[in-house]
Amino acid sequence: YEDAKPAIENYVDIARRLTDEDPNNETYLLELNFAESDLGAVEMGLFRNEEALTHFETSAEAGRRLTRLAPDNLEYKLELSETLSWLSSLQETLGEFRASLSTREEAAALIDRLIVEAPDDMRWRNARARNRYLQADLLAHLADEDALRLAESALEELTALVEHDPMNTDWQRDLAYAHTVMSHASYQFQRPDDALTHADTAVALARSLVETDSAVNLSAGALRGVLV
């Protein structure tokens, strides 16, 4: 990360200068979005989370400006939703659970609009399901029983996606994580039998992924998450 940082900082400086010169230029704003997000990821890799937070916030603001300038551009909405997901995860890491939940809700609203505008694109449905199980995980931390509803919704959507394309390992991985979240939420709200069922399912899915795709990184992570 240290080796990559100077080049990315230079990228950020150029993107900022160009955007300052022409604040409504979509190309410059998109580059600023990418550059700030990339530098945020580098800072996260260096465990400089406060610095990373600033860069992801700047990236998200660039994305919001893009969606206002070009409200019909679906890719801008998707890019912003992904930036918000990074931002929310970092806020959660820093213990800012309410802020993280608010960011997830902003991402959810974007994804819902994407589904309305392009209902046949499965990427949006996967994004919605992933955002829901991550929201559910946050709500469980906050002792909000709505976590169970959101996790169940994510499971239903991901199950349908995997049935639609059984070879998509990304969707299988998300399904395993959703079962992990549902297991934790069920345990949190005194439903031990449901917690065990979802944990067993998550482990089975993770093992299946290890057997079929050695490149999948879920395996150990999901198993650890279920067994903690």
PDB file of N, CA and C in Angstrom, residues 136-137 140-141 147-148 177-191 194-196 198-199 221-228:
ATOM      1  N   ALA A 136     -29.047  -5.400   7.878  1.00  0.00           N
ATOM      2  CA  ALA A 136     -29.526  -6.290   8.942  1.00  0.00           C
ATOM      3  C   ALA A 136     -28.453  -6.501  10.001  1.00  0.00           C
ATOM      4  N   ASP A 137     -27.225  -6.651   9.567  1.00  0.00           N
ATOM      5  CA  ASP A 137     -26.127  -6.848  10.510  1.00  0.00           C
ATOM      6  C   ASP A 137     -25.972  -5.627  11.418  1.00  0.00           C
ATOM      7  N   ALA A 140     -28.837  -5.522  13.933  1.00  0.00           N
ATOM      8  CA  ALA A 140     -28.624  -6.490  15.011  1.00  0.00           C
ATOM      9  C   ALA A 140     -27.686  -5.904  16.072  1.00  0.00           C
ATOM     10  N   HIS A 141     -26.644  -5.191  15.623  1.00  0.00           N
ATOM     11  CA  HIS A 141     -25.736  -4.525  16.567  1.00  0.00           C
ATOM     12  C   HIS A 141     -26.500  -3.512  17.423  1.00  0.00           C
ATOM     13  N   ALA A 147     -33.831  -6.234  11.977  1.00  0.00           N
ATOM     14  CA  ALA A 147     -32.724  -6.988  11.380  1.00  0.00           C
ATOM     15  C   ALA A 147     -33.209  -8.313  10.808  1.00  0.00           C
ATOM     16  N   LEU A 148     -34.108  -8.978  11.507  1.00  0.00           N
ATOM     17  CA  LEU A 148     -34.601 -10.276  11.048  1.00  0.00           C
ATOM     18  C   LEU A 148     -35.369 -10.145   9.742  1.00  0.00           C
ATOM     19  N   TYR A 177     -23.078 -15.459   3.226  1.00  0.00           N
ATOM     20  CA  TYR A 177     -22.957 -14.364   4.189  1.00  0.00           C
ATOM     21  C   TYR A 177     -24.319 -13.970   4.750  1.00  0.00           C
ATOM     22  N   ALA A 178     -25.340 -13.976   3.900  1.00  0.00           N
ATOM     23  CA  ALA A 178     -26.683 -13.629   4.376  1.00  0.00           C
ATOM     24  C   ALA A 178     -27.163 -14.629   5.428  1.00  0.00           C
ATOM     25  N   HIS A 179     -26.872 -15.903   5.215  1.00  0.00           N
ATOM     26  CA  HIS A 179     -27.219 -16.906   6.234  1.00  0.00           C
ATOM     27  C   HIS A 179     -26.426 -16.662   7.526  1.00  0.00           C
ATOM     28  N   THR A 180     -25.174 -16.230   7.388  1.00  0.00           N
ATOM     29  CA  THR A 180     -24.369 -15.913   8.572  1.00  0.00           C
ATOM     30  C   THR A 180     -24.992 -14.767   9.355  1.00  0.00           C
ATOM     31  N   VAL A 181     -25.407 -13.721   8.635  1.00  0.00           N
ATOM     32  CA  VAL A 181     -26.045 -12.576   9.293  1.00  0.00           C
ATOM     33  C   VAL A 181     -27.342 -13.013   9.969  1.00  0.00           C
ATOM     34  N   MET A 182     -28.127 -13.826   9.273  1.00  0.00           N
ATOM     35  CA  MET A 182     -29.377 -14.292   9.856  1.00  0.00           C
ATOM     36  C   MET A 182     -29.115 -15.154  11.092  1.00  0.00           C
ATOM     37  N   SER A 183     -28.038 -15.925  11.061  1.00  0.00           N
ATOM     38  CA  SER A 183     -27.677 -16.723  12.226  1.00  0.00           C
ATOM     39  C   SER A 183     -27.356 -15.828  13.417  1.00  0.00           C
ATOM     40  N   HIS A 184     -26.539 -14.809  13.184  1.00  0.00           N
ATOM     41  CA  HIS A 184     -26.174 -13.901  14.268  1.00  0.00           C
ATOM     42  C   HIS A 184     -27.392 -13.135  14.796  1.00  0.00           C
ATOM     43  N   ALA A 185     -28.244 -12.683  13.860  1.00  0.00           N
ATOM     44  CA  ALA A 185     -29.435 -11.928  14.284  1.00  0.00           C
ATOM     45  C   ALA A 185     -30.382 -12.826  15.072  1.00  0.00           C
ATOM     46  N   SER A 186     -30.552 -14.049  14.617  1.00  0.00           N
ATOM     47  CA  SER A 186     -31.436 -14.985  15.320  1.00  0.00           C
ATOM     48  C   SER A 186     -30.923 -15.257  16.732  1.00  0.00           C
ATOM     49  N   TYR A 187     -29.623 -15.422  16.850  1.00  0.00           N
ATOM     50  CA  TYR A 187     -29.035 -15.640  18.170  1.00  0.00           C
ATOM     51  C   TYR A 187     -29.231 -14.402  19.057  1.00  0.00           C
ATOM     52  N   GLN A 188     -29.044 -13.221  18.454  1.00  0.00           N
ATOM     53  CA  GLN A 188     -29.202 -11.966  19.187  1.00  0.00           C
ATOM     54  C   GLN A 188     -30.603 -11.842  19.777  1.00  0.00           C
ATOM     55  N   PHE A 189     -31.607 -12.323  19.016  1.00  0.00           N
ATOM     56  CA  PHE A 189     -32.991 -12.152  19.449  1.00  0.00           C
ATOM     57  C   PHE A 189     -33.598 -13.459  19.985  1.00  0.00           C
ATOM     58  N   GLN A 190     -32.731 -14.252  20.588  1.00  0.00           N
ATOM     59  CA  GLN A 190     -33.150 -15.422  21.367  1.00  0.00           C
ATOM     60  C   GLN A 190     -33.880 -16.465  20.518  1.00  0.00           C
ATOM     61  N   ARG A 191     -33.353 -16.742  19.349  1.00  0.00           N
ATOM     62  CA  ARG A 191     -33.914 -17.797  18.498  1.00  0.00           C
ATOM     63  C   ARG A 191     -32.798 -18.793  18.178  1.00  0.00           C
ATOM     64  N   ASP A 194     -33.163 -21.343  15.139  1.00  0.00           N
ATOM     65  CA  ASP A 194     -33.002 -20.688  13.835  1.00  0.00           C
ATOM     66  C   ASP A 194     -31.541 -20.309  13.600  1.00  0.00           C
ATOM     67  N   ALA A 195     -30.876 -19.855  14.641  1.00  0.00           N
ATOM     68  CA  ALA A 195     -29.467 -19.464  14.521  1.00  0.00           C
ATOM     69  C   ALA A 195     -28.627 -20.654  14.082  1.00  0.00           C
ATOM     70  N   LEU A 196     -28.875 -21.815  14.672  1.00  0.00           N
ATOM     71  CA  LEU A 196     -28.106 -23.004  14.328  1.00  0.00           C
ATOM     72  C   LEU A 196     -28.395 -23.451  12.902  1.00  0.00           C
ATOM     73  N   HIS A 198     -29.339 -21.622  10.295  1.00  0.00           N
ATOM     74  CA  HIS A 198     -28.701 -20.722   9.330  1.00  0.00           C
ATOM     75  C   HIS A 198     -27.178 -20.855   9.369  1.00  0.00           C
ATOM     76  N   ALA A 199     -26.621 -21.110  10.543  1.00  0.00           N
ATOM     77  CA  ALA A 199     -25.177 -21.325  10.636  1.00  0.00           C
ATOM     78  C   ALA A 199     -24.773 -22.571   9.855  1.00  0.00           C
ATOM     79  N   GLY A 221     -13.317 -17.087   5.758  1.00  0.00           N
ATOM     80  CA  GLY A 221     -13.992 -15.931   6.373  1.00  0.00           C
ATOM     81  C   GLY A 221     -15.399 -16.248   6.790  1.00  0.00           C
ATOM     82  N   ALA A 222     -16.142 -16.894   5.916  1.00  0.00           N
ATOM     83  CA  ALA A 222     -17.532 -17.213   6.242  1.00  0.00           C
ATOM     84  C   ALA A 222     -17.595 -18.231   7.368  1.00  0.00           C
ATOM     85  N   LEU A 223     -16.722 -19.223   7.309  1.00  0.00           N
ATOM     86  CA  LEU A 223     -16.730 -20.225   8.360  1.00  0.00           C
ATOM     87  C   LEU A 223     -16.397 -19.610   9.718  1.00  0.00           C
ATOM     88  N   ARG A 224     -15.401 -18.716   9.723  1.00  0.00           N
ATOM     89  CA  ARG A 224     -15.067 -18.053  10.983  1.00  0.00           C
ATOM     90  C   ARG A 224     -16.245 -17.235  11.483  1.00  0.00           C
ATOM     91  N   GLY A 225     -16.907 -16.510  10.534  1.00  0.00           N
ATOM     92  CA  GLY A 225     -18.025 -15.669  10.919  1.00  0.00           C
ATOM     93  C   GLY A 225     -19.158 -16.465  11.524  1.00  0.00           C
ATOM     94  N   VAL A 226     -19.416 -17.632  10.966  1.00  0.00           N
ATOM     95  CA  VAL A 226     -20.511 -18.462  11.467  1.00  0.00           C
ATOM     96  C   VAL A 226     -20.177 -19.046  12.824  1.00  0.00           C
ATOM     97  N   LEU A 227     -18.932 -19.412  13.003  1.00  0.00           N
ATOM     98  CA  LEU A 227     -18.570 -20.171  14.206  1.00  0.00           C
ATOM     99  C   LEU A 227     -18.220 -19.286  15.395  1.00  0.00           C
ATOM    100  N   VAL A 228     -18.054 -17.952  15.144  1.00  0.00           N
ATOM    101  CA  VAL A 228     -17.717 -17.054  16.264  1.00  0.00           C
ATOM    102  C   VAL A 228     -18.861 -17.005  17.269  1.00  0.00           C
TER     103      VAL A 228
END
